[in-house]
């Protein structure tokens, strides 16, 4: 949609030891649901990019960059994320403005 705006939400683990010690069975289930939720939104064209950092412990965070027609719409997407709903991760939403995109990035994304 031409009226879509770009937003980003930053995810942080509520239990950072999940990365170093491993997830509980419930956390693992929720993280799988989170992945497939984001994959579905990517396939629908809502999620533009999602990923996480690789440091262990409390420095680990993830990001989701998405399109939405309003902040309320972006907040709905974020709040419906299974990792947020299930309290495995916290999330903070911000408006996001792309300044530069490398052609290498776009080629890698389409490959």
GROMACS .gro file of N, CA and C in nm, residues 5-11 34 38 41-43 45-52 61-68 74 77-78 81 92-101 105 109:
model
  132
    5UNK      N    1   0.371   0.285   0.627
    5UNK     CA    2   0.488   0.343   0.690
    5UNK      C    3   0.574   0.228   0.741
    6UNK      N    4   0.698   0.258   0.767
    6UNK     CA    5   0.790   0.155   0.815
    6UNK      C    6   0.810   0.172   0.966
    7UNK      N    7   0.807   0.058   1.034
    7UNK     CA    8   0.826   0.054   1.179
    7UNK      C    9   0.929  -0.053   1.212
    8UNK      N   10   0.984  -0.043   1.330
    8UNK     CA   11   1.076  -0.145   1.380
    8UNK      C   12   1.036  -0.176   1.524
    9UNK      N   13   1.041  -0.305   1.555
    9UNK     CA   14   1.030  -0.337   1.698
    9UNK      C   15   1.152  -0.418   1.738
   10UNK      N   16   1.202  -0.382   1.856
   10UNK     CA   17   1.321  -0.445   1.912
   10UNK      C   18   1.274  -0.541   2.020
   11UNK      N   19   1.322  -0.664   2.008
   11UNK     CA   20   1.284  -0.771   2.100
   11UNK      C   21   1.399  -0.804   2.194
   34UNK      N   22   0.682  -1.798   1.702
   34UNK     CA   23   0.730  -1.663   1.669
   34UNK      C   24   0.791  -1.663   1.528
   38UNK      N   25   0.637  -1.465   1.197
   38UNK     CA   26   0.711  -1.367   1.119
   38UNK      C   27   0.727  -1.411   0.974
   41UNK      N   28   0.406  -1.336   0.795
   41UNK     CA   29   0.396  -1.193   0.769
   41UNK      C   30   0.494  -1.149   0.660
   42UNK      N   31   0.609  -1.211   0.654
   42UNK     CA   32   0.704  -1.182   0.546
   42UNK      C   33   0.643  -1.223   0.412
   43UNK      N   34   0.585  -1.342   0.406
   43UNK     CA   35   0.524  -1.392   0.283
   43UNK      C   36   0.407  -1.304   0.238
   45UNK      N   37   0.401  -0.983   0.286
   45UNK     CA   38   0.454  -0.851   0.253
   45UNK      C   39   0.454  -0.751   0.367
   46UNK      N   40   0.419  -0.794   0.487
   46UNK     CA   41   0.418  -0.702   0.602
   46UNK      C   42   0.556  -0.689   0.663
   47UNK      N   43   0.623  -0.802   0.688
   47UNK     CA   44   0.757  -0.799   0.747
   47UNK      C   45   0.859  -0.787   0.635
   48UNK      N   46   0.946  -0.687   0.648
   48UNK     CA   47   1.051  -0.663   0.551
   48UNK      C   48   1.181  -0.731   0.589
   49UNK      N   49   1.206  -0.739   0.720
   49UNK     CA   50   1.332  -0.796   0.769
   49UNK      C   51   1.313  -0.836   0.914
   50UNK      N   52   1.373  -0.947   0.951
   50UNK     CA   53   1.372  -0.990   1.091
   50UNK      C   54   1.500  -1.066   1.118
   51UNK      N   55   1.553  -1.051   1.237
   51UNK     CA   56   1.675  -1.122   1.272
   51UNK      C   57   1.714  -1.091   1.415
   52UNK      N   58   1.826  -1.149   1.456
   52UNK     CA   59   1.874  -1.128   1.593
   52UNK      C   60   2.024  -1.117   1.595
   61UNK      N   61   1.954  -0.936   2.122
   61UNK     CA   62   1.826  -0.873   2.090
   61UNK      C   63   1.790  -0.905   1.946
   62UNK      N   64   1.665  -0.892   1.915
   62UNK     CA   65   1.617  -0.914   1.779
   62UNK      C   66   1.547  -0.790   1.728
   63UNK      N   67   1.530  -0.784   1.595
   63UNK     CA   68   1.456  -0.674   1.536
   63UNK      C   69   1.358  -0.729   1.433
   64UNK      N   70   1.250  -0.657   1.418
   64UNK     CA   71   1.152  -0.685   1.313
   64UNK      C   72   1.122  -0.550   1.248
   65UNK      N   73   1.146  -0.541   1.119
   65UNK     CA   74   1.113  -0.421   1.042
   65UNK      C   75   0.990  -0.455   0.959
   66UNK      N   76   0.887  -0.373   0.971
   66UNK     CA   77   0.760  -0.404   0.907
   66UNK      C   78   0.694  -0.281   0.848
   67UNK      N   79   0.598  -0.307   0.762
   67UNK     CA   80   0.514  -0.202   0.705
   67UNK      C   81   0.378  -0.208   0.772
   68UNK      N   82   0.322  -0.090   0.799
   68UNK     CA   83   0.187  -0.080   0.853
   68UNK      C   84   0.131   0.056   0.816
   74UNK      N   85   0.089  -0.127   1.347
   74UNK     CA   86   0.219  -0.187   1.376
   74UNK      C   87   0.220  -0.245   1.517
   77UNK      N   88   0.048  -0.582   1.522
   77UNK     CA   89   0.136  -0.688   1.472
   77UNK      C   90   0.233  -0.729   1.581
   78UNK      N   91   0.297  -0.630   1.645
   78UNK     CA   92   0.394  -0.658   1.749
   78UNK      C   93   0.329  -0.731   1.868
   81UNK      N   94   0.263  -1.099   1.816
   81UNK     CA   95   0.379  -1.187   1.802
   81UNK      C   96   0.377  -1.287   1.918
   92UNK      N   97   0.969  -0.326   2.193
   92UNK     CA   98   0.953  -0.182   2.191
   92UNK      C   99   0.942  -0.137   2.046
   93UNK      N  100   0.837  -0.064   2.015
   93UNK     CA  101   0.807  -0.021   1.879
   93UNK      C  102   0.853   0.123   1.855
   94UNK      N  103   0.908   0.146   1.735
   94UNK     CA  104   0.946   0.280   1.692
   94UNK      C  105   0.918   0.296   1.544
   95UNK      N  106   0.895   0.419   1.502
   95UNK     CA  107   0.888   0.448   1.359
   95UNK      C  108   1.029   0.432   1.305
   96UNK      N  109   1.043   0.384   1.183
   96UNK     CA  110   1.174   0.353   1.126
   96UNK      C  111   1.184   0.418   0.989
   97UNK      N  112   1.298   0.479   0.964
   97UNK     CA  113   1.321   0.545   0.837
   97UNK      C  114   1.448   0.489   0.774
   98UNK      N  115   1.435   0.431   0.657
   98UNK     CA  116   1.550   0.375   0.586
   98UNK      C  117   1.628   0.489   0.521
   99UNK      N  118   1.757   0.496   0.547
   99UNK     CA  119   1.841   0.599   0.487
   99UNK      C  120   1.916   0.545   0.366
  100UNK      N  121   1.971   0.426   0.378
  100UNK     CA  122   2.050   0.365   0.270
  100UNK      C  123   2.025   0.216   0.266
  101UNK      N  124   2.027   0.160   0.147
  101UNK     CA  125   2.021   0.015   0.129
  101UNK      C  126   2.126  -0.022   0.025
  105UNK      N  127   2.281  -0.600  -0.041
  105UNK     CA  128   2.176  -0.645   0.051
  105UNK      C  129   2.054  -0.690  -0.028
  109UNK      N  130   1.898  -1.065  -0.055
  109UNK     CA  131   1.762  -1.091  -0.008
  109UNK      C  132   1.678  -1.160  -0.115
   0.00000   0.00000   0.00000
